[in-house]
Amino acid sequence: MVIRLPHSAELTRFCQKLNRVKTLEDDMMETAFNRCLTTFDLTLLGIGGMVGSGLYVLTGTVAKETAGPAIVISFIIAAFASLLAALCYAEFGAHVPKTGSAYMFTYISVGEIWAFLIGWNVILEYMIGGAAVARAWSGYLDSIFDHRIKNFTETHVGTWSIPFLAHYPDFLASGILLIATAFISFGARVSSWLNHVFSAISMGVILFILVMGFILARPQNWGAAEGGFAPFGISGIMAGTATCFYAFVGFDVIAACSEEARNPQKAVPRAIAISLGLATGAYILVSMVLTLMVPWHSLDPDSALADAFYQRGYAWAGFIVAAGSICAMNTVLLSNLFSLPRIVYAMAEDGLFFQVFSRVHPQTQVPVVAIVVFGTLMSVLAFIFDLEALVQFLSIGTLLAYTFVAASVIVLRFQRAKSQALNPPSESENAPPASAETIGASEPKEYESFSDKLNLVGKEKAKSQREPGQLKAIFDPYLDFLSDFYPGEVVTVAVIILMVSALCLSSILVFGKNQLHLPTWSYSLLIVLFSLAFVFSLLLIGVHEQQKKSQTFQLPLVPLTPALSILLNVYLMLKLNYMTWLRFSVWLIVGLLVYFGYGIRHSKENLRESQGQVISARYVVFPSSSLEETVQTVQPSMQPSQGLDETAEEEEAKR
């Protein structure tokens, strides 16, 4: 039996399948969902997604075990990293008002397999995030009743002694998720109204915590007698930052809901900016109050804020905080259950995930099958896993999604817009008079649809107006050799160099001294080399033309801003422990099995290719004897080179 190795053409075609991008509809405002959410609704959804268990549970855990009072610094750095990512999301959410968030943004700019893996990890993020919040919700409610619920369960149901599982089954956490799933199924308006109620109560309780906390503050709790402000040093602050990043992932819900916003071009960027600003202020002030009220080493990680008031003798205040925390966690549950089915729906609608999840209920206009199935799965996770095992798994998927969204912003900003790709502008208005001989001798130009990204152009370039991805005219005398590449090709390579150099630089910073034990000279040399590669890639991107200013929100200082986001996200990912990476790798392998077993064959882009629709969208443009361009469609049955030659002969015969 002879095993036939694939030809280079087959391998090329296979790679093209993996990296094909999504074709966008002409009318992106058209949707099966109900566009009913205002800027105020989206803002409260974002706040609800960020200010919940992170505020009431994460602050105590990180302060006691990772950073001490320097958790304030951890939150500031995490907020800055989140701001860079949030601005990237804001540009995409305004430009592409479709559900799917990071998955959708990656699909339209980078490629299919990358989009699937991002969507797959976002699904895991939301499932574990919802289960973790339900566990925290259960713990806080149990603390109000002096842990009677936990004691009853352990006595009458029993306990488990299995690694990675909770000590006892949590019926309360599982039940609240099933109830929340039922409410989410009633539609976006009902979900938004519930979120308004719980968010209002939560913000009132936060104000109460800040006022009472600063009254009870003791500056000596940050003193040397209690271990100092940063007892775990810089390493503890950065490790705390990687965990605190989990607190800000909620703004993702705004981008995920852009297909249900009335005016997404304005509402999405505003809602992201307002909600992230308010959440950042809340986290910094509350963590400051918490560590000033009681010594950081005496905190209870399971219910830190309420327990701090109990320690100071204000049991009634502790009760109010515990009740407020339950309302805040309800908003996070609603946020997770609201976003997760919409990510699943977007993947199923594109054919990359099982088609049953793309069904939208005709009355409520929500993906009810996805809501019920994944709400139930989330309930099962909360039933059997404890909070610590769940939280450790969270940040890595989010950081990976943020990294790819930042890279997607750069790639898309230096690509030709859809309207330009399908309707190439005539040069007759700006071009100087030329003879028919000169025009006839020019090479043919081939334009692709937005989804193919293969922008083949002639070597002649208009000096007065250049397309995105082409070398800027000012750099022609120095970098003329870059003009021979297709528009956007050099930028794509530079983005890859940027991501690789960011990974190498972060690896040296994180592992160079402790794990690798590099001598000082080699440590410094590697940092300089990878820093130069990072800066070189930025300069290489910067010498090319960007898309012109649009009416929707655009990220400032591209490519610098998304590049900093990539660097910071990669650094924080490497600060997570090895078990998180191991679990993450297992989940990735499962995702690849799903993609190659189902998604790659059922993809809508694959169906378009099989029907010849992608090829029929290609046009060969020949300059005629006049200054008007003649368009000829490439026939699907021909080889590319053959099609060009025969079409050229037909055009020549016509002339």
XYZ file of C-alpha atoms in Angstrom:
655
model
C 0.000 0.000 0.000
C 1.429 3.319 -1.120
C 0.608 6.460 0.838
C 0.292 9.417 -1.510
C 1.759 12.622 -0.165
C -0.267 15.760 -0.870
C 0.939 17.996 -3.695
C 2.094 21.521 -2.971
C -1.046 22.839 -4.700
C -3.247 20.778 -2.374
C -1.364 22.018 0.683
C -1.704 25.592 -0.543
C -5.429 25.110 -1.095
C -5.796 23.583 2.373
C -3.991 26.531 3.978
C -6.242 28.895 2.052
C -9.262 27.091 3.488
C -7.950 27.538 7.022
C -7.275 31.247 6.507
C -10.307 32.282 4.464
C -12.208 35.210 5.913
C -15.906 35.880 6.308
C -17.858 37.626 3.570
C -19.924 40.430 5.075
C -23.439 41.243 3.947
C -24.076 44.497 2.112
C -26.578 45.612 4.771
C -24.941 44.899 8.126
C -27.869 46.384 10.054
C -30.145 43.593 8.827
C -30.606 40.937 11.513
C -32.904 38.246 12.880
C -32.518 39.770 16.343
C -34.517 42.604 17.860
C -32.553 45.889 17.765
C -33.932 47.312 21.000
C -30.912 48.159 23.212
C -29.895 51.776 23.833
C -26.527 53.179 24.964
C -27.830 53.165 28.548
C -28.831 49.490 28.257
C -25.450 48.496 26.849
C -23.593 50.502 29.501
C -25.434 48.772 32.332
C -24.834 45.391 30.679
C -21.116 46.208 30.590
C -21.067 47.358 34.218
C -23.055 44.301 35.221
C -20.551 42.073 33.446
C -17.549 43.653 35.174
C -18.708 44.597 38.680
C -19.790 41.357 40.329
C -17.912 38.419 41.748
C -14.644 40.115 40.749
C -15.379 42.940 43.175
C -16.693 40.833 46.039
C -14.496 37.723 45.724
C -11.472 38.436 43.520
C -10.312 41.462 45.521
C -10.013 39.430 48.722
C -8.358 36.447 47.020
C -5.691 38.475 45.195
C -5.018 40.778 48.153
C -4.452 37.901 50.578
C -2.633 35.389 48.365
C -0.905 37.327 45.586
C -0.367 41.078 45.910
C -1.330 42.370 49.385
C -2.435 46.047 49.489
C -0.575 46.512 46.174
C -3.648 44.976 44.572
C -4.494 48.631 43.875
C -1.531 48.750 41.464
C -2.564 45.394 39.976
C -6.012 46.743 39.163
C -4.561 49.917 37.607
C -2.302 47.899 35.273
C -5.090 45.430 34.464
C -7.427 48.340 33.717
C -4.864 49.873 31.354
C -4.474 46.559 29.518
C -8.254 46.248 29.351
C -8.564 49.809 28.036
C -6.264 49.025 25.111
C -8.306 45.921 24.335
C -11.610 47.768 24.856
C -10.668 50.436 22.293
C -9.996 47.681 19.758
C -13.383 46.149 20.509
C -15.027 49.575 20.200
C -13.696 50.073 16.662
C -14.844 46.652 15.528
C -18.199 46.834 17.307
C -19.002 50.142 15.615
C -17.663 49.082 12.210
C -19.170 45.573 12.183
C -22.419 45.610 14.236
C -22.795 41.837 14.275
C -23.039 39.420 17.171
C -20.009 37.245 17.851
C -17.584 39.711 19.419
C -13.923 38.580 19.208
C -14.894 35.576 17.079
C -16.532 37.763 14.446
C -13.752 40.340 14.458
C -11.096 37.669 13.907
C -13.138 35.948 11.182
C -13.472 39.030 8.977
C -9.806 39.968 9.168
C -7.423 37.124 10.122
C -8.936 33.803 9.090
C -11.400 31.000 9.766
C -9.451 28.590 11.962
C -8.182 31.434 14.156
C -11.716 32.760 14.498
C -13.009 29.320 15.463
C -10.334 28.870 18.129
C -11.049 32.326 19.536
C -14.787 31.626 19.590
C -14.162 28.225 21.140
C -12.145 29.798 23.952
C -14.657 32.602 24.487
C -17.337 29.922 24.926
C -15.205 28.290 27.623
C -14.564 31.675 29.220
C -18.256 32.453 29.531
C -19.203 28.964 30.713
C -16.580 28.905 33.457
C -17.170 32.573 34.284
C -20.875 31.970 34.800
C -20.262 28.853 36.874
C -17.666 30.672 39.019
C -20.063 33.551 39.650
C -22.835 31.130 40.617
C -20.467 29.453 43.089
C -19.516 32.834 44.566
C -23.204 33.825 44.693
C -23.977 30.637 46.589
C -21.099 31.221 49.016
C -22.219 34.761 49.839
C -25.840 33.733 50.373
C -24.654 30.877 52.563
C -22.552 33.290 54.650
C -25.673 35.369 55.390
C -27.247 32.264 56.958
C -24.068 31.346 58.865
C -23.150 28.518 56.414
C -26.241 26.497 57.289
C -26.866 25.593 53.641
C -23.366 24.144 53.264
C -23.615 22.238 56.550
C -27.025 20.816 55.605
C -25.731 19.629 52.218
C -22.636 17.994 53.687
C -24.677 16.259 56.393
C -27.630 14.993 54.340
C -26.144 14.652 50.831
C -22.477 13.946 51.462
C -19.064 15.223 50.410
C -16.593 14.452 47.599
C -12.874 13.784 47.901
C -12.056 13.808 44.184
C -9.262 16.008 42.757
C -10.442 19.092 40.821
C -14.007 18.688 42.111
C -15.770 20.681 44.810
C -15.923 19.439 48.374
C -19.693 19.130 48.133
C -22.345 19.451 45.376
C -23.718 22.983 45.162
C -27.442 22.740 44.459
C -27.929 26.444 45.115
C -25.421 27.579 42.458
C -26.827 25.140 39.945
C -30.397 26.223 40.642
C -29.763 29.966 40.253
C -28.206 29.350 36.842
C -31.253 27.407 35.666
C -33.553 30.217 36.857
C -31.402 32.851 35.126
C -31.438 30.760 31.939
C -35.245 30.783 31.983
C -35.349 34.595 32.278
C -32.789 35.090 29.488
C -34.977 32.970 27.202
C -37.763 35.576 27.409
C -35.842 38.036 25.216
C -33.416 40.959 25.280
C -35.889 43.456 26.767
C -36.660 41.271 29.804
C -32.951 40.562 30.354
C -32.118 44.267 30.092
C -34.863 45.247 32.559
C -33.655 42.709 35.139
C -30.106 43.942 34.670
C -31.231 47.543 35.313
C -32.807 46.573 38.644
C -29.844 44.553 39.935
C -27.283 47.098 38.661
C -29.008 49.969 40.475
C -28.965 48.047 43.777
C -25.339 46.991 43.223
C -24.109 50.546 42.576
C -25.932 51.767 45.682
C -24.182 49.133 47.797
C -20.777 50.038 46.287
C -21.289 53.666 47.317
C -22.182 52.444 50.827
C -18.987 50.331 50.949
C -16.820 53.279 49.927
C -18.331 55.719 52.420
C -18.267 53.300 55.363
C -14.894 51.878 54.350
C -13.080 55.208 54.294
C -14.633 56.094 57.663
C -13.252 52.838 59.133
C -9.900 53.025 57.307
C -6.664 52.476 59.252
C -3.552 53.657 57.378
C -1.352 51.476 59.594
C -2.740 48.417 57.777
C -0.435 49.405 54.905
C 2.508 49.833 57.241
C 5.586 47.694 57.785
C 4.086 46.074 60.892
C 1.478 44.344 58.710
C 3.907 43.404 55.941
C 4.038 46.671 54.028
C 2.222 47.875 50.921
C 3.732 45.306 48.526
C 4.626 42.222 50.610
C 4.971 40.011 47.501
C 7.053 42.508 45.509
C 6.836 43.378 41.822
C 6.338 39.735 40.885
C 3.267 39.551 43.125
C 1.854 42.754 41.627
C 2.200 41.422 38.063
C 0.821 37.999 38.999
C -2.092 39.803 40.636
C -2.540 41.829 37.453
C -2.911 38.659 35.386
C -5.662 37.451 37.725
C -7.308 40.871 38.084
C -7.671 40.990 34.324
C -10.603 38.615 34.829
C -12.475 41.441 36.546
C -12.699 43.514 33.347
C -13.756 40.891 30.826
C -17.374 41.993 31.088
C -17.120 44.772 28.491
C -17.041 41.969 25.914
C -20.814 41.634 26.392
C -21.300 45.060 24.771
C -19.583 43.958 21.572
C -21.461 40.650 21.677
C -24.774 42.539 21.815
C -24.012 45.015 19.022
C -26.469 43.222 16.701
C -29.262 44.106 19.152
C -28.288 47.771 19.561
C -30.437 50.456 17.959
C -27.489 52.591 16.874
C -24.366 50.415 17.276
C -22.020 52.883 15.526
C -22.400 55.336 18.417
C -23.777 53.198 21.251
C -21.060 50.515 21.327
C -17.978 52.807 21.703
C -19.745 55.037 24.238
C -21.023 52.139 26.327
C -17.582 50.461 26.387
C -15.828 53.673 27.455
C -18.346 54.596 30.180
C -18.714 51.110 31.667
C -14.957 50.444 31.720
C -14.280 53.818 33.386
C -16.875 53.257 36.108
C -15.769 49.669 36.732
C -12.107 50.694 36.990
C -12.917 53.361 39.550
C -15.009 50.911 41.570
C -12.290 48.237 41.658
C -9.467 50.605 42.614
C -11.428 52.343 45.374
C -12.961 49.166 46.820
C -9.611 47.327 46.925
C -8.115 50.377 48.640
C -10.911 50.452 51.222
C -10.749 46.700 51.817
C -7.035 46.636 52.642
C -7.279 49.783 54.785
C -10.183 48.446 56.871
C -8.453 45.211 57.976
C -4.938 43.756 57.530
C -4.607 42.057 54.148
C -3.463 38.745 55.678
C -6.668 38.454 57.752
C -9.054 38.597 54.770
C -11.514 35.795 54.040
C -11.098 35.008 50.303
C -14.640 33.643 49.979
C -16.482 36.746 51.250
C -13.817 39.393 51.813
C -15.880 42.598 51.878
C -18.673 41.332 54.103
C -16.181 39.631 56.412
C -14.158 42.866 56.721
C -17.197 44.633 58.190
C -17.867 41.674 60.481
C -14.248 41.876 61.739
C -14.713 45.556 62.574
C -17.888 44.799 64.537
C -20.415 46.119 61.990
C -22.484 43.012 61.413
C -25.408 44.992 59.985
C -23.091 46.558 57.395
C -21.719 43.106 56.561
C -25.284 41.921 55.943
C -25.960 44.841 53.564
C -22.726 44.133 51.678
C -23.557 40.434 51.377
C -27.041 41.265 50.048
C -25.568 43.780 47.603
C -23.014 41.281 46.409
C -25.790 38.862 45.530
C -27.458 41.540 43.366
C -24.112 42.350 41.720
C -23.467 38.702 40.957
C -26.924 38.400 39.454
C -25.926 41.019 36.886
C -22.804 39.013 35.995
C -24.863 35.844 35.626
C -27.249 37.666 33.293
C -24.305 39.114 31.356
C -22.652 35.718 30.847
C -25.877 33.972 29.942
C -26.746 36.835 27.603
C -23.423 36.774 25.715
C -22.568 33.074 25.534
C -25.525 31.913 23.385
C -24.906 34.767 20.958
C -21.291 33.685 20.404
C -22.513 30.136 19.834
C -25.228 31.445 17.502
C -22.697 33.402 15.418
C -20.479 30.329 15.002
C -23.444 28.104 14.137
C -24.819 30.685 11.705
C -21.464 30.626 9.870
C -21.545 26.820 9.765
C -18.530 26.331 12.040
C -20.618 24.911 14.885
C -23.655 22.651 14.976
C -26.526 24.165 12.993
C -29.162 23.566 15.672
C -27.696 26.426 17.733
C -28.467 28.981 14.999
C -32.235 28.730 15.532
C -33.859 31.989 16.675
C -37.236 31.901 18.431
C -39.809 33.788 16.301
C -41.471 35.537 19.276
C -38.601 36.335 21.650
C -36.005 36.731 18.846
C -33.244 35.022 20.838
C -31.211 31.825 20.100
C -33.279 29.778 22.526
C -31.621 26.387 21.849
C -28.154 27.809 22.570
C -29.456 29.522 25.714
C -31.026 26.366 27.147
C -28.190 23.968 26.267
C -25.297 26.127 27.432
C -27.191 27.446 30.444
C -27.662 23.831 31.521
C -23.975 23.022 30.927
C -23.000 26.049 33.004
C -25.299 24.798 35.745
C -23.559 21.392 35.732
C -20.122 23.044 36.037
C -21.284 25.086 39.024
C -22.731 21.933 40.594
C -19.499 19.902 40.630
C -16.495 22.335 40.524
C -15.282 24.669 43.244
C -14.622 28.384 42.766
C -10.811 28.248 42.809
C -10.578 25.556 40.113
C -12.923 27.583 37.894
C -11.290 31.000 38.308
C -7.787 29.707 37.430
C -9.050 28.793 33.973
C -10.511 32.160 33.078
C -7.982 34.792 32.130
C -6.010 32.904 29.491
C -8.846 32.584 26.955
C -9.752 36.235 27.399
C -6.175 37.399 26.931
C -5.829 35.311 23.775
C -9.034 36.798 22.369
C -7.851 40.330 23.157
C -4.526 39.623 21.433
C -6.176 38.488 18.211
C -8.655 41.353 18.204
C -5.759 43.828 18.526
C -3.928 42.117 15.649
C -7.155 42.136 13.617
C -7.465 45.910 14.025
C -4.029 46.394 12.452
C -4.682 43.956 9.600
C -8.088 45.403 8.779
C -6.956 49.033 9.033
C -4.370 48.422 6.294
C -6.742 46.524 4.013
C -8.839 47.907 1.226
C -12.392 48.637 2.313
C -15.162 46.450 0.958
C -16.547 49.162 -1.283
C -13.092 49.761 -2.726
C -12.538 46.088 -3.360
C -15.761 45.570 -5.254
C -15.818 48.934 -7.018
C -12.274 49.983 -7.870
C -12.090 53.719 -8.387
C -11.452 54.968 -11.865
C -8.288 56.923 -12.298
C -9.792 59.044 -15.097
C -10.528 61.999 -12.837
C -7.032 62.365 -11.394
C -4.774 60.800 -14.011
C -3.007 62.998 -16.542
C -3.679 62.466 -20.264
C -1.897 59.441 -21.701
C -1.627 57.796 -25.046
C -3.449 54.603 -25.936
C -0.114 52.860 -26.402
C 0.963 53.653 -22.864
C -2.313 52.469 -21.372
C -2.521 49.331 -23.469
C 0.936 48.273 -22.368
C 0.083 48.368 -18.677
C -0.432 45.118 -16.857
C -3.934 43.856 -15.968
C -5.218 44.458 -12.430
C -7.231 41.821 -10.597
C -9.588 42.783 -7.772
C -10.860 40.312 -5.196
C -13.936 40.438 -2.986
C -13.463 41.539 0.639
C -13.428 37.940 1.793
C -10.464 36.777 -0.291
C -7.948 39.464 0.624
C -5.774 38.628 -2.412
C -5.461 42.130 -3.826
C -3.478 41.665 -7.048
C -2.483 44.946 -8.624
C -0.129 46.124 -11.304
C 3.256 47.578 -10.497
C 2.180 51.037 -11.571
C 0.780 52.968 -8.624
C -1.070 56.234 -8.575
C 1.137 58.797 -6.869
C -1.664 61.149 -5.898
C -3.991 58.683 -4.135
C -2.815 55.374 -2.724
C -4.858 52.493 -1.433
C -4.646 51.121 2.119
C -1.738 48.723 2.469
C 0.405 50.431 -0.164
C 3.700 52.129 0.617
C 3.356 55.829 1.391
C 4.620 58.047 -1.424
C 7.084 59.833 0.847
C 9.019 56.576 1.389
C 9.283 55.629 -2.309
C 12.868 56.874 -2.745
C 14.064 54.793 0.210
C 11.828 51.695 0.268
C 10.856 51.287 -3.366
C 11.391 47.496 -3.193
C 8.313 47.280 -0.906
C 6.168 48.608 -3.764
C 6.455 45.253 -5.524
C 4.302 43.520 -2.900
C 0.515 43.347 -2.941
C -1.297 45.955 -0.802
C -1.442 44.728 2.795
C 0.986 41.835 2.260
C 3.934 43.514 3.988
C 1.665 44.657 6.830
C 0.444 41.091 7.410
C 4.028 39.806 7.599
C 4.936 42.680 9.931
C 2.023 41.803 12.252
C 3.320 38.221 12.462
C 6.821 39.538 13.284
C 5.274 41.827 15.895
C 3.400 38.979 17.621
C 6.424 36.651 17.564
C 8.748 39.351 18.931
C 6.187 40.215 21.638
C 6.050 36.530 22.640
C 9.851 36.211 22.735
C 10.326 39.482 24.624
C 7.674 38.551 27.195
C 9.171 35.073 27.611
C 12.597 36.541 28.403
C 11.089 39.031 30.865
C 9.042 36.350 32.657
C 11.369 33.319 32.554
C 14.826 34.732 31.769
C 16.121 35.239 35.314
C 14.321 32.627 37.409
C 13.542 29.618 35.207
C 16.187 29.968 32.462
C 18.892 31.429 34.754
C 20.334 33.533 31.931
C 23.489 35.544 32.696
C 22.987 39.282 32.780
C 24.711 39.973 29.444
C 22.624 37.453 27.473
C 19.454 38.493 29.288
C 20.055 42.140 28.330
C 21.112 41.259 24.774
C 17.961 39.215 24.112
C 15.744 41.974 25.500
C 17.413 44.516 23.213
C 17.178 42.249 20.129
C 13.507 41.369 20.580
C 12.664 44.975 21.462
C 14.314 46.101 18.232
C 12.334 43.475 16.288
C 9.129 44.734 17.922
C 9.932 48.370 17.041
C 11.033 47.376 13.519
C 7.681 45.685 12.867
C 5.871 48.823 14.051
C 7.928 51.007 11.722
C 7.337 48.594 8.844
C 3.588 48.841 9.384
C 3.703 52.606 9.842
C 5.223 53.330 6.405
C 2.088 52.009 4.696
C -1.193 53.765 3.981
C -4.164 53.242 6.319
C -7.853 53.413 5.543
C -9.164 56.937 5.549
C -11.133 58.307 8.480
C -14.634 56.849 8.689
C -17.781 58.067 10.397
C -17.613 55.268 12.973
C -15.231 55.162 15.938
C -11.599 54.410 15.082
C -8.837 53.391 17.470
C -6.253 56.183 17.863
C -2.511 55.750 17.273
C -2.649 52.631 15.104
C -0.479 50.525 15.040
C 1.054 51.639 18.370
C -2.049 51.191 20.552
C -2.971 47.649 19.425
C 0.723 46.668 19.470
C 0.992 47.677 23.138
C -2.195 45.701 23.813
C -0.661 42.622 22.172
C 2.566 42.952 24.185
C 0.773 43.409 27.504
C -1.711 40.588 26.853
C 1.043 38.121 25.918
C 3.052 39.096 29.008
C 0.047 38.533 31.286
C -0.692 35.174 29.651
C 2.834 33.984 30.444
C 2.378 35.011 34.092
C -0.403 32.432 34.542
C 0.519 29.087 36.115
C 1.340 25.960 34.114
C -1.851 24.106 35.105
C -3.889 26.847 33.458
C -1.892 26.335 30.258
C -2.310 22.571 30.473
C -6.105 22.783 30.795
C -6.165 25.399 28.061
C -4.200 23.095 25.720
C -6.622 20.232 26.311
C -9.560 22.508 25.480
C -7.791 23.676 22.296
C -7.287 20.075 21.166
C -10.984 19.361 21.667
C -11.806 22.491 19.656
C -9.567 21.422 16.769
C -11.337 18.046 16.675
C -14.689 19.848 16.400
C -13.415 22.168 13.675
C -11.792 19.513 11.473
C -14.599 17.023 12.147
C -17.476 19.425 11.431
C -16.698 23.118 10.964
C -14.313 23.071 7.997
C -16.812 21.120 5.854
C -19.994 22.943 6.899
C -18.565 26.452 6.800
C -20.661 28.832 4.709
C -17.475 30.132 3.144
C -16.704 26.547 2.090
C -20.140 26.279 0.475
C -19.553 29.550 -1.359
C -16.285 28.208 -2.736
C -17.847 24.920 -3.841
C -20.564 26.812 -5.737
C -18.012 29.017 -7.455
C -19.364 32.167 -5.860
C -15.993 33.262 -4.544
C -14.364 32.818 -7.942
C -17.202 34.572 -9.756
C -16.629 37.575 -7.523
C -13.188 38.082 -9.026
C -12.693 40.653 -11.755
C -9.873 41.304 -14.181
C -9.650 44.980 -15.071
C -7.983 46.000 -18.312
C -7.192 49.614 -19.177
C -8.754 50.209 -22.583
C -7.750 52.676 -25.269
C -9.897 55.254 -23.547
C -9.422 56.029 -19.891
C -12.366 53.811 -18.856
C -11.670 50.380 -17.428
C -13.301 47.287 -18.935
C -14.353 44.532 -16.495
C -14.213 40.853 -17.407
C -15.289 38.072 -15.021
C -12.831 35.215 -14.583
C -14.446 31.918 -15.535
C -14.415 29.338 -12.681
C -13.393 26.443 -14.932
C -10.129 28.025 -16.014
C -6.799 27.975 -14.297
C -5.838 31.447 -13.077
C -3.052 32.015 -15.581
C -5.063 30.520 -18.428
C -8.046 32.677 -17.570
C -5.950 35.820 -17.616
C -4.341 34.965 -20.963
C -7.587 34.039 -22.719
C -9.477 37.005 -21.338
C -6.642 39.271 -22.469
C -6.836 37.801 -25.981
C -10.632 38.350 -26.094
C -10.218 41.943 -24.953
C -7.473 42.551 -27.510
C -9.697 41.109 -30.259
C -12.554 43.419 -29.234
C -10.258 46.446 -29.371
